[in-house]
Coordinates of C-alpha atoms in Angstrom, one line a residue:
M1 CA 136.7 121.1 106.2
S2 CA 139.1 121.3 109.2
T3 CA 140.1 124.8 108.3
L4 CA 136.6 126.0 107.7
G5 CA 135.3 124.6 111.0
S6 CA 138.2 126.0 113.1
V7 CA 138.0 129.5 111.4
G8 CA 134.2 129.5 112.0
L9 CA 134.7 128.7 115.7
F10 CA 137.3 131.4 116.0
A11 CA 135.0 133.9 114.3
A12 CA 132.2 133.0 116.7
C13 CA 134.5 133.5 119.6
I14 CA 135.4 137.0 118.4
L15 CA 131.8 137.9 117.9
L16 CA 130.9 136.8 121.4
A17 CA 133.7 138.9 122.7
F18 CA 132.4 141.9 120.7
S19 CA 128.9 141.2 122.1
S20 CA 130.2 141.3 125.6
G21 CA 132.0 144.6 125.0
F22 CA 129.1 146.3 123.2
S23 CA 126.6 145.3 125.9
L24 CA 129.0 146.4 128.6
L25 CA 129.5 149.9 127.0
A26 CA 125.8 150.3 126.0
E27 CA 123.7 152.9 127.8
P28 CA 120.4 154.7 127.1
G29 CA 122.2 157.5 125.3
R30 CA 123.8 155.0 122.9
P31 CA 121.1 152.4 122.0
R32 CA 123.0 151.3 118.9
L33 CA 125.6 149.6 121.0
L34 CA 122.9 147.3 122.5
K35 CA 121.6 146.6 119.0
F36 CA 125.2 145.7 117.9
A37 CA 125.5 143.5 121.0
R38 CA 122.4 141.6 120.1
L39 CA 123.3 141.2 116.4
T40 CA 126.8 139.9 117.2
F41 CA 125.4 137.4 119.7
H42 CA 122.9 136.1 117.2
A43 CA 125.6 136.0 114.5
A44 CA 127.8 133.9 116.7
G45 CA 124.9 131.5 117.1
V46 CA 124.4 131.3 113.4
I47 CA 128.1 130.6 112.8
V48 CA 128.1 127.9 115.5
F49 CA 125.1 126.3 113.8
W50 CA 126.9 126.4 110.5
C51 CA 130.0 124.7 112.0
L52 CA 127.7 122.1 113.5
M53 CA 126.3 121.4 110.0
L54 CA 129.8 121.2 108.7
L55 CA 130.7 118.5 111.3
M56 CA 127.4 116.7 110.5
S57 CA 128.2 116.7 106.8
A58 CA 131.7 115.4 107.5
L59 CA 130.2 112.4 109.4
L60 CA 127.6 111.7 106.8
L61 CA 130.0 112.0 103.8
N62 CA 132.8 110.0 105.6
D63 CA 135.4 112.8 105.6
F64 CA 138.2 110.9 107.3
S65 CA 140.5 113.9 107.2
L66 CA 139.0 114.8 110.6
R67 CA 140.2 113.0 113.7
Y68 CA 136.7 113.1 115.2
V69 CA 135.2 111.3 112.2
V70 CA 137.9 108.6 112.2
A71 CA 137.3 107.9 115.9
H72 CA 133.5 107.7 115.8
S73 CA 132.4 106.7 112.3
S74 CA 133.2 104.4 109.4
G75 CA 132.1 103.8 105.8
A76 CA 130.1 100.7 106.9
T77 CA 128.2 102.6 109.7
P78 CA 124.5 103.3 108.7
W79 CA 123.7 107.0 108.1
Y80 CA 121.5 107.4 111.2
Y81 CA 124.3 106.1 113.5
R82 CA 126.8 108.4 111.7
L83 CA 124.4 111.2 112.6
G84 CA 124.3 110.0 116.2
A85 CA 128.2 110.0 116.2
L86 CA 127.9 113.8 116.2
W87 CA 127.5 113.5 120.0
A88 CA 129.2 110.2 120.6
G89 CA 132.6 111.7 121.5
P90 CA 133.6 114.4 124.1
E91 CA 134.3 117.1 121.5
G92 CA 130.9 116.6 119.9
T93 CA 128.9 116.6 123.1
L94 CA 130.4 119.9 124.2
F95 CA 129.9 121.4 120.8
L96 CA 126.2 120.3 120.8
W97 CA 125.8 121.8 124.3
L98 CA 127.2 125.1 123.2
F99 CA 124.9 125.3 120.2
M100 CA 121.8 124.5 122.4
I101 CA 122.8 127.2 124.9
L102 CA 123.2 129.8 122.2
A103 CA 119.8 128.7 120.6
A104 CA 118.0 128.8 123.9
V105 CA 119.4 132.1 125.0
S106 CA 118.8 133.6 121.6
I107 CA 115.1 132.6 121.8
A108 CA 114.9 134.1 125.3
T109 CA 116.5 137.4 124.3
F110 CA 113.9 137.6 121.4
Q111 CA 111.1 136.9 123.9
I112 CA 112.2 139.9 126.1
R113 CA 113.2 142.2 123.2
R114 CA 110.7 144.9 124.3
C115 CA 111.7 145.1 128.0
E116 CA 113.5 148.0 129.5
F117 CA 116.9 149.0 128.1
D118 CA 119.1 148.2 131.1
L119 CA 117.5 144.8 131.7
H120 CA 118.0 143.8 128.1
R121 CA 121.6 144.9 128.2
R122 CA 122.3 142.8 131.3
I123 CA 120.8 139.7 129.8
V124 CA 122.8 140.0 126.6
L125 CA 126.0 140.7 128.6
I126 CA 125.5 137.7 130.9
A127 CA 124.6 135.4 127.9
S128 CA 127.7 136.4 126.1
L129 CA 130.0 135.9 129.2
T130 CA 128.3 132.5 129.8
T131 CA 128.9 131.1 126.3
L132 CA 132.3 132.7 125.5
P133 CA 134.3 130.6 127.9
L134 CA 132.6 127.4 126.7
L135 CA 133.4 128.3 123.1
A136 CA 137.0 129.1 124.0
I137 CA 137.3 125.6 125.7
I138 CA 136.0 123.9 122.6
L139 CA 138.3 125.9 120.3
Y140 CA 141.5 125.4 122.2
F141 CA 141.0 122.1 124.2
S142 CA 138.3 120.1 122.5
N143 CA 138.1 121.1 118.8
P144 CA 136.1 118.5 116.7
F145 CA 137.7 119.9 113.6
T146 CA 141.2 118.8 114.5
P147 CA 142.7 117.2 111.3
K148 CA 144.0 113.7 111.1
L149 CA 147.7 114.1 110.4
I150 CA 148.1 110.7 108.8
P151 CA 145.4 110.1 106.2
V152 CA 143.3 106.9 106.6
G153 CA 140.8 105.1 104.3
N154 CA 138.3 104.3 106.9
G155 CA 137.3 105.0 110.5
L156 CA 136.9 103.0 113.7
G157 CA 133.1 103.2 113.6
L158 CA 130.6 104.0 116.3
N159 CA 131.0 102.0 119.6
P160 CA 128.7 99.0 119.2
M161 CA 127.1 99.6 122.6
L162 CA 126.0 103.1 121.4
R163 CA 124.2 101.6 118.4
D164 CA 120.8 101.9 120.0
W165 CA 117.8 104.2 119.4
A166 CA 117.8 105.3 123.1
M167 CA 121.5 106.3 123.0
I168 CA 121.0 108.2 119.8
I169 CA 118.4 110.6 121.4
H170 CA 119.7 110.4 125.1
P171 CA 122.6 113.0 124.8
P172 CA 120.6 115.7 122.9
L173 CA 117.7 115.5 125.3
L174 CA 120.1 115.7 128.3
F175 CA 122.0 118.7 126.9
A176 CA 118.8 120.4 125.9
G177 CA 117.8 120.3 129.5
Y178 CA 121.3 121.7 130.5
A179 CA 120.8 124.5 127.9
C180 CA 117.4 125.4 129.3
L181 CA 119.0 125.6 132.8
A182 CA 121.7 127.8 131.4
C183 CA 119.0 130.1 129.9
G184 CA 117.3 130.1 133.3
F185 CA 120.6 131.1 134.9
V186 CA 121.0 134.0 132.5
L187 CA 117.5 135.3 133.3
A188 CA 117.9 134.8 137.0
M189 CA 121.2 136.7 137.1
S190 CA 119.7 139.7 135.3
R191 CA 118.8 141.3 138.6
S192 CA 115.3 142.1 137.4
D193 CA 112.1 142.9 139.2
N194 CA 110.2 142.5 135.9
S195 CA 107.4 140.0 136.2
D196 CA 107.7 139.0 132.6
V197 CA 111.3 137.8 133.2
A198 CA 110.2 135.8 136.2
Q199 CA 107.4 134.1 134.2
L200 CA 109.8 133.4 131.3
L201 CA 112.3 131.9 133.7
A202 CA 109.6 129.6 135.1
R203 CA 108.7 128.4 131.6
W204 CA 112.3 127.6 130.7
V205 CA 112.7 125.7 134.0
R206 CA 109.6 123.6 133.3
L207 CA 111.0 122.8 129.8
A208 CA 114.3 121.9 131.4
C209 CA 112.6 119.5 133.8
A210 CA 110.8 117.9 130.9
T211 CA 113.9 117.4 128.7
L212 CA 116.1 116.3 131.6
T213 CA 113.5 113.7 132.6
A214 CA 113.4 112.5 129.0
G215 CA 117.2 112.4 128.8
I216 CA 117.6 110.5 132.0
V217 CA 114.9 107.9 131.3
T218 CA 116.2 107.3 127.7
G219 CA 119.6 106.6 129.3
A220 CA 118.0 104.2 131.7
I221 CA 116.2 102.5 128.8
W222 CA 119.5 102.1 127.0
A223 CA 121.2 100.6 130.1
Y224 CA 118.3 98.2 130.6
D225 CA 118.4 97.1 126.9
E226 CA 122.1 97.0 126.3
L227 CA 124.3 96.5 129.4
G228 CA 122.8 93.2 130.3
W229 CA 123.1 93.3 134.1
G230 CA 119.4 93.2 134.6
G231 CA 118.6 96.7 135.8
Y232 CA 118.3 100.3 134.5
W233 CA 120.1 102.2 137.1
G234 CA 123.4 101.1 138.6
W235 CA 124.4 104.3 140.6
D236 CA 127.3 104.8 138.2
P237 CA 129.1 108.2 138.7
V238 CA 128.0 109.5 135.3
E239 CA 124.4 108.4 135.9
N240 CA 124.5 110.1 139.3
A241 CA 125.8 113.3 137.7
S242 CA 122.6 113.7 135.7
L243 CA 120.6 113.6 138.9
V244 CA 122.3 116.7 140.4
P245 CA 120.8 119.3 138.0
W246 CA 117.5 117.3 137.9
F247 CA 116.9 117.4 141.6
I248 CA 117.8 121.1 141.8
S249 CA 115.7 121.9 138.7
I250 CA 112.6 120.4 140.4
A251 CA 113.1 122.6 143.4
L252 CA 113.6 125.6 141.1
L253 CA 110.4 124.7 139.2
H254 CA 108.3 124.9 142.4
F255 CA 109.9 128.1 143.6
S256 CA 109.8 129.9 140.2
S257 CA 106.1 128.9 139.8
R258 CA 105.3 130.2 143.3
H259 CA 107.2 133.4 142.7
A260 CA 105.9 134.1 139.1
T261 CA 106.0 137.9 139.5
T262 CA 109.5 138.5 140.8
L263 CA 112.9 136.9 141.1
S264 CA 113.2 136.1 144.8
R265 CA 116.4 135.0 146.5
P266 CA 115.5 131.3 146.5
V267 CA 114.9 131.4 142.8
V268 CA 118.2 133.2 142.1
A269 CA 120.1 130.7 144.4
L270 CA 118.5 127.6 142.9
A271 CA 119.0 128.9 139.3
G272 CA 122.7 129.4 140.0
T273 CA 123.0 126.0 141.7
A274 CA 121.2 124.3 138.9
F275 CA 123.6 125.7 136.3
A276 CA 126.5 124.9 138.5
G277 CA 125.1 121.3 138.6
T278 CA 125.2 121.1 134.8
L279 CA 128.9 122.1 135.0
V280 CA 129.5 119.4 137.7
A281 CA 127.7 116.8 135.6
T282 CA 129.7 117.7 132.5
Y283 CA 133.0 117.8 134.4
L284 CA 132.4 114.3 135.9
T285 CA 131.6 112.9 132.5
R286 CA 134.5 114.5 130.7
S287 CA 137.3 114.4 133.3
G288 CA 137.3 110.7 134.3
I289 CA 138.3 111.7 137.8
V290 CA 135.9 109.0 139.1
F291 CA 135.9 105.6 137.4
S292 CA 132.8 105.1 135.3
L293 CA 131.7 103.0 132.4
H294 CA 130.4 106.1 130.7
A295 CA 133.2 108.7 131.3
F296 CA 135.4 110.0 128.5
A297 CA 138.5 110.3 130.7
D298 CA 139.8 113.6 129.2
N299 CA 141.4 115.6 131.9
S300 CA 143.0 118.2 129.6
F301 CA 141.0 121.2 130.9
S302 CA 139.9 120.3 134.4
G303 CA 141.4 123.6 135.7
V304 CA 139.3 125.7 133.3
F305 CA 136.1 123.9 134.3
L306 CA 136.8 124.4 138.0
I307 CA 137.5 128.1 137.5
A308 CA 134.2 128.4 135.6
L309 CA 132.4 126.6 138.5
A310 CA 134.0 128.9 141.0
A311 CA 133.0 132.0 138.9
V312 CA 129.4 130.8 138.7
A313 CA 129.3 130.3 142.5
V314 CA 130.7 133.7 143.2
F315 CA 128.4 135.5 140.7
T316 CA 125.4 133.7 142.2
I317 CA 126.3 134.7 145.7
V318 CA 126.7 138.3 144.6
R319 CA 123.3 138.3 142.9
I320 CA 121.7 136.7 146.0
V321 CA 123.0 139.6 148.1
Q322 CA 121.8 142.1 145.6
T323 CA 118.3 140.6 145.4
P324 CA 115.8 142.2 147.9
A325 CA 114.5 139.9 150.6
S326 CA 110.9 138.6 150.2
H327 CA 108.5 140.1 152.7
G328 CA 106.0 137.2 152.6
S329 CA 106.6 133.9 154.3
Q330 CA 107.1 130.7 152.3
P331 CA 104.7 127.8 152.7
L332 CA 106.2 125.2 155.0
T333 CA 105.6 122.4 152.5
L334 CA 107.4 124.3 149.7
T335 CA 110.4 125.0 152.0
L336 CA 110.6 121.3 153.0
T337 CA 110.4 120.2 149.4
M338 CA 113.4 122.4 148.6
W339 CA 115.4 121.0 151.5
W340 CA 114.5 117.4 150.7
L341 CA 115.8 117.9 147.1
I342 CA 118.9 119.7 148.3
L343 CA 119.7 116.9 150.7
M344 CA 119.1 114.3 148.0
T345 CA 121.5 116.2 145.8
L346 CA 124.2 116.3 148.5
A347 CA 123.8 112.6 149.2
V348 CA 124.3 111.8 145.5
L349 CA 127.4 114.1 145.4
L350 CA 128.8 112.5 148.5
G351 CA 128.4 109.0 147.1
T352 CA 129.7 109.9 143.7
L353 CA 132.8 111.8 144.9
W354 CA 133.5 109.4 147.8
P355 CA 136.3 107.6 145.9
I356 CA 138.2 110.9 145.6
W357 CA 137.8 111.9 149.2
S358 CA 138.7 108.4 150.4
G359 CA 141.8 108.1 148.2
G360 CA 140.4 105.5 145.8
T361 CA 142.2 104.5 142.5
V362 CA 141.1 103.2 139.2
E363 CA 142.2 99.7 140.2
N364 CA 140.5 100.1 143.6
P365 CA 137.9 102.9 143.3
N366 CA 136.6 102.3 146.9
S367 CA 133.1 103.3 145.7
L368 CA 130.1 103.2 148.0
P369 CA 127.7 100.3 147.4
P370 CA 124.2 100.8 145.8
T371 CA 122.7 100.1 149.3
F372 CA 124.0 103.5 150.4
Y373 CA 122.1 105.3 147.7
N374 CA 119.0 103.1 148.1
T375 CA 118.9 103.8 151.8
T376 CA 119.7 107.6 151.7
I377 CA 117.9 108.6 148.6
G378 CA 115.0 106.2 149.2
T379 CA 114.4 107.6 152.8
M380 CA 114.6 111.2 151.6
G381 CA 112.4 110.5 148.7
L382 CA 109.7 109.1 151.0
G383 CA 110.1 112.2 153.1
L384 CA 109.5 114.2 150.0
M385 CA 106.4 112.2 149.2
I386 CA 105.0 112.8 152.7
T387 CA 105.6 116.5 152.3
F388 CA 103.7 117.0 149.1
G389 CA 101.0 114.6 150.4
F390 CA 100.4 117.0 153.2
H391 CA 100.5 119.9 150.7
F392 CA 97.7 118.4 148.6
L393 CA 95.7 117.5 151.8
R394 CA 95.8 121.1 152.8
T395 CA 94.2 122.1 149.5
I396 CA 91.1 120.1 150.3
R397 CA 88.3 122.0 152.0
R398 CA 88.7 121.8 155.7
Q399 CA 85.4 120.0 156.4
R400 CA 86.4 117.2 154.0
Q401 CA 90.0 116.7 155.1
L402 CA 89.1 114.1 157.7
E403 CA 87.0 112.2 155.2
A404 CA 89.8 112.4 152.6
L405 CA 92.3 111.1 155.2
L406 CA 90.1 108.1 156.1
V407 CA 89.6 107.2 152.4
T408 CA 93.3 107.5 151.8
I409 CA 94.3 105.3 154.8
T410 CA 91.7 102.7 153.9
L411 CA 92.6 102.4 150.2
S412 CA 96.3 102.4 150.9
S413 CA 96.0 99.7 153.5
V414 CA 94.0 97.5 151.1
V415 CA 96.5 97.9 148.3
C416 CA 99.5 97.2 150.6
F417 CA 97.8 94.1 152.0
V418 CA 97.2 92.8 148.4
I419 CA 100.8 93.4 147.4
W420 CA 102.1 91.9 150.6
F421 CA 100.0 88.8 149.9
L422 CA 101.2 88.5 146.3
I423 CA 104.9 89.2 147.0
N424 CA 105.9 87.3 150.0
H425 CA 109.5 88.6 150.1
I426 CA 108.7 92.3 150.6
D427 CA 110.0 93.5 153.9
P428 CA 108.1 95.8 156.4
I429 CA 110.2 98.9 155.7
R430 CA 109.5 98.8 152.0
L431 CA 105.9 98.0 152.8
V432 CA 105.7 101.3 154.8
G433 CA 107.3 103.1 151.8
L434 CA 104.7 101.6 149.5
F435 CA 101.9 102.7 151.9
I436 CA 103.2 106.3 151.7
L437 CA 103.4 106.3 147.9
V438 CA 99.9 104.9 147.5
A439 CA 98.5 107.4 150.1
G440 CA 100.2 110.2 148.2
F441 CA 98.6 109.0 144.9
V442 CA 95.1 108.9 146.5
I443 CA 95.5 112.3 148.1
V444 CA 96.6 113.9 144.8
V445 CA 93.5 112.4 143.0
L446 CA 91.1 113.5 145.8
A447 CA 92.6 117.0 145.9
N448 CA 92.0 117.5 142.2
L449 CA 88.5 116.0 142.4
N450 CA 87.7 118.5 145.2
R451 CA 88.4 121.5 142.9
R452 CA 86.3 120.4 139.8
R453 CA 86.2 123.9 138.3
N454 CA 90.0 124.0 137.9
I455 CA 90.6 120.4 137.1
L456 CA 91.5 121.0 133.5
Q457 CA 93.6 124.0 134.3
N458 CA 95.6 122.0 136.9
L459 CA 95.7 118.8 134.8
P460 CA 99.4 119.1 133.7
M461 CA 100.5 119.7 137.2
T462 CA 98.4 116.8 138.4
L463 CA 99.9 114.5 135.7
A464 CA 103.4 115.5 136.7
H465 CA 102.8 114.7 140.4
L466 CA 101.0 111.5 139.7
G467 CA 103.8 110.5 137.4
L468 CA 106.3 111.2 140.2
I469 CA 104.4 108.8 142.5
I470 CA 104.2 106.1 139.9
L471 CA 107.9 106.5 139.2
A472 CA 108.7 106.2 142.9
C473 CA 106.6 103.0 143.1
G474 CA 108.6 101.5 140.2
L475 CA 111.9 102.5 141.8
L476 CA 110.8 101.2 145.2
A477 CA 109.9 97.8 143.6
G478 CA 113.3 97.7 141.9
M479 CA 115.0 97.9 145.3
V480 CA 113.1 94.8 146.4
Q481 CA 114.7 92.5 143.8
P482 CA 116.3 89.4 145.3
P483 CA 119.8 88.3 144.1
V484 CA 119.8 86.2 140.9
K485 CA 121.6 82.9 140.6
S486 CA 122.8 81.8 137.2
L487 CA 121.7 78.4 135.8
V488 CA 123.7 76.0 133.6
L489 CA 121.3 74.4 131.2
E490 CA 121.8 71.6 128.6
R491 CA 120.0 71.9 125.3
G492 CA 116.5 70.5 126.0
Q493 CA 116.8 70.7 129.8
T494 CA 114.3 72.5 132.0
E495 CA 115.0 73.7 135.6
K496 CA 112.6 75.2 138.2
K497 CA 113.6 78.5 139.8
G498 CA 111.1 79.8 142.3
A499 CA 107.8 80.2 140.4
M500 CA 109.5 80.0 137.0
R501 CA 110.3 77.0 134.9
I502 CA 113.2 77.8 132.6
G503 CA 114.1 75.6 129.6
L504 CA 116.8 75.8 127.0
Q505 CA 115.1 75.0 123.7
S506 CA 118.1 75.7 121.4
L507 CA 121.6 77.1 121.3
R508 CA 122.7 78.4 117.9
V509 CA 126.3 79.6 116.9
D510 CA 126.6 81.6 113.7
E511 CA 130.0 82.7 112.2
R512 CA 129.8 85.8 110.1
A513 CA 131.9 86.9 107.2
D514 CA 133.5 89.7 109.1
G515 CA 134.8 87.3 111.7
E516 CA 132.2 87.9 114.4
V517 CA 130.6 85.0 116.1
N518 CA 127.0 85.3 117.3
V519 CA 125.6 82.9 119.9
L520 CA 121.8 82.8 120.4
A521 CA 120.0 80.9 123.1
E522 CA 116.2 80.3 122.9
L523 CA 114.7 80.0 126.3
D524 CA 111.2 78.9 127.3
V525 CA 110.1 80.6 130.6
S526 CA 106.8 79.7 132.1
M527 CA 105.1 80.6 135.3
P528 CA 101.4 80.7 136.5
Y529 CA 99.3 82.7 134.0
R530 CA 102.3 83.6 131.9
R531 CA 104.6 82.0 129.3
E532 CA 107.4 83.7 127.3
T533 CA 110.0 82.8 124.8
L534 CA 113.3 84.8 125.2
R535 CA 116.3 84.9 122.9
P536 CA 119.3 86.4 124.6
S537 CA 122.6 86.4 122.7
Q538 CA 126.3 87.2 122.8
T539 CA 128.5 88.5 120.0
L540 CA 132.2 87.8 120.0
T541 CA 134.4 90.1 117.9
P542 CA 137.7 89.2 116.2
D543 CA 139.7 91.4 118.6
G544 CA 138.4 89.3 121.6
R545 CA 135.6 91.6 122.8
H546 CA 132.1 90.3 123.5
R547 CA 128.8 92.1 123.5
I548 CA 125.9 90.9 125.5
E549 CA 122.4 91.3 124.1
P550 CA 119.8 90.6 126.7
D551 CA 116.2 89.9 125.9
F552 CA 113.1 90.7 127.9
R553 CA 109.3 90.8 127.8
S554 CA 107.5 93.7 129.5
G555 CA 104.3 93.4 131.4
L556 CA 102.1 95.8 133.4
F557 CA 103.5 94.5 136.7
S558 CA 106.7 92.6 135.9
D559 CA 109.3 92.0 133.2
I560 CA 111.0 88.7 132.4
Y561 CA 114.6 89.5 131.7
A562 CA 117.2 86.9 130.4
V563 CA 120.9 87.1 129.8
L564 CA 123.2 84.6 128.1
E565 CA 126.3 84.9 130.3
G566 CA 128.4 82.1 128.7
F567 CA 128.3 78.9 126.6
S568 CA 130.2 75.7 126.0
G569 CA 129.2 73.2 123.4
T570 CA 125.6 72.4 124.0
Q571 CA 125.5 74.1 127.4
A572 CA 124.5 77.7 128.2
L573 CA 125.0 79.7 131.4
V574 CA 121.9 81.9 131.7
A575 CA 120.5 84.3 134.2
V576 CA 116.7 84.9 134.2
R577 CA 115.0 87.3 136.6
R578 CA 111.7 88.9 137.2
N579 CA 111.9 92.7 137.4
W580 CA 108.9 94.3 139.1
L581 CA 107.1 97.5 137.9
V582 CA 109.7 98.5 135.4
S583 CA 106.9 99.7 133.1
W584 CA 105.8 102.0 135.9
V585 CA 109.2 103.7 135.8
W586 CA 108.8 104.5 132.1
A587 CA 105.1 105.4 132.5
G588 CA 105.7 107.7 135.5
S589 CA 108.6 109.4 133.7
A590 CA 106.4 110.0 130.6
L591 CA 103.7 111.6 132.8
I592 CA 106.3 113.9 134.4
M593 CA 107.5 114.9 130.9
I594 CA 104.0 115.5 129.6
G595 CA 103.0 117.6 132.7
C596 CA 106.2 119.7 132.6
L597 CA 106.0 120.2 128.8
F598 CA 102.4 121.4 128.8
T599 CA 103.0 123.8 131.7
A600 CA 106.0 125.1 129.8
L601 CA 104.1 125.7 126.6
K602 CA 101.3 127.7 128.3
R603 CA 101.3 131.2 126.7
G604 CA 102.5 133.9 129.1
K605 CA 102.5 137.6 128.9
H606 CA 106.0 138.7 127.6
R607 CA 106.2 142.2 126.4

């Protein structure tokens, strides 16, 4: 298995090198060279897929002759978690990303197979040169087919924290988004004035936004369900890294949709920046240069990644210079949207890389607190909401704009007053933010009601924008959370905490045959108009590790979230909190995904 996989990767590397050479030498007088370039590129993709199936079968069949299988699987691991182990380690994630890039670009080259000769040649050349370095990195630095020199009878198994449905689908969705952005990069760098290429790029970017949103939100669901600290986003460096390509891809989505007939300079610049963002995100996850709960801490090829990042930057700048300047002016709201998103990206990068610039260490990372991100990203996000609120207001007929503005202000004021009355600890600044978000929601609805003839045609876009506002409302509510104090409860004891009454009904300790000890607390949580029974637990392993399993009940406006932090005899240390509008975060993200996906699947004219 090890030899077959390594030989397959080497053969794919040779084929991509041939594809680069054939496409470089191809010219209209020698069309066969371009045909050979396409065939060798597709053949490399088929071989990589075959190698991926080899690794998958090794995991499913418990082939412990491979070091990767030993590190991430075991005989006792269920088959679906063994399948998820394919992307549980650093070697597997890079391998999956490579396959997805090859698959996406192969589909794109098929979609533009009838375009002019020189354009087709450039796209195949750029695609080969983009994937060849990544395959070489996998082959020489991160080979999942590396053999285990000392045979073993069983593996270590999948990390217990990764045994969750959300973590099984989170990496593939995220890397699918990265692959779509890589495909957009290839198309944008083709130096084409073909409208079909511009339309195709816009569709791939929309698909990237949908899959990136899905990947980020499933990661947040996993954190909320597994980590047990009470939230879904902790501004961890690896979490932040996924926001970099997401912010840029949203800006690229708007510009590529606006310039659907040509590849303008902003589209080329944003496509290059988005692909560079995927490299930055992968590098931060793989290198471990910044302390993170999610990083792999493998710094063996940092230099290669930095060289690749520099090459992408230089190539993008060259292509920007070669792209003719647009004669028409950009709408002010579109330009402001792009700059808001760029500023948000820079703020995330500043906070994420601050430990490096400030001389932090693993023991003392010197990280910026969450308040930095909440203040900077929150303020810029509200600026973004104001910008596209004005954009939608401009789409309403002039004679009805004042009427729409008055309706918006009235409804927003009423909603904010009701929320202020119900939640007495909301501060004035966040109340202003809530007013802006509600106003944006109302304006988007009024703008679409104003153009009744095109309401179905614009429905996906409307869903995406409404989803963004709903998501922002949920995020804003999450920033309002007061600090939580833990309670020590005796079995049968009930304590009052704010509006909640928390009682410990039982505390059960179970010792399993494998040496693990499971501690389960049953809590009765009651408040006006609501009563829930929660069962948080802890699992202690024989090697001294413990895994916290929180329990929560979701509602339309709030979740009740409980964590068992410790226990002693008949006493339990518990933390119970009320998380506001968490379901709005999931619902808003779902609307963004649906809107982007439907716009991506619209049939275009690709000859």
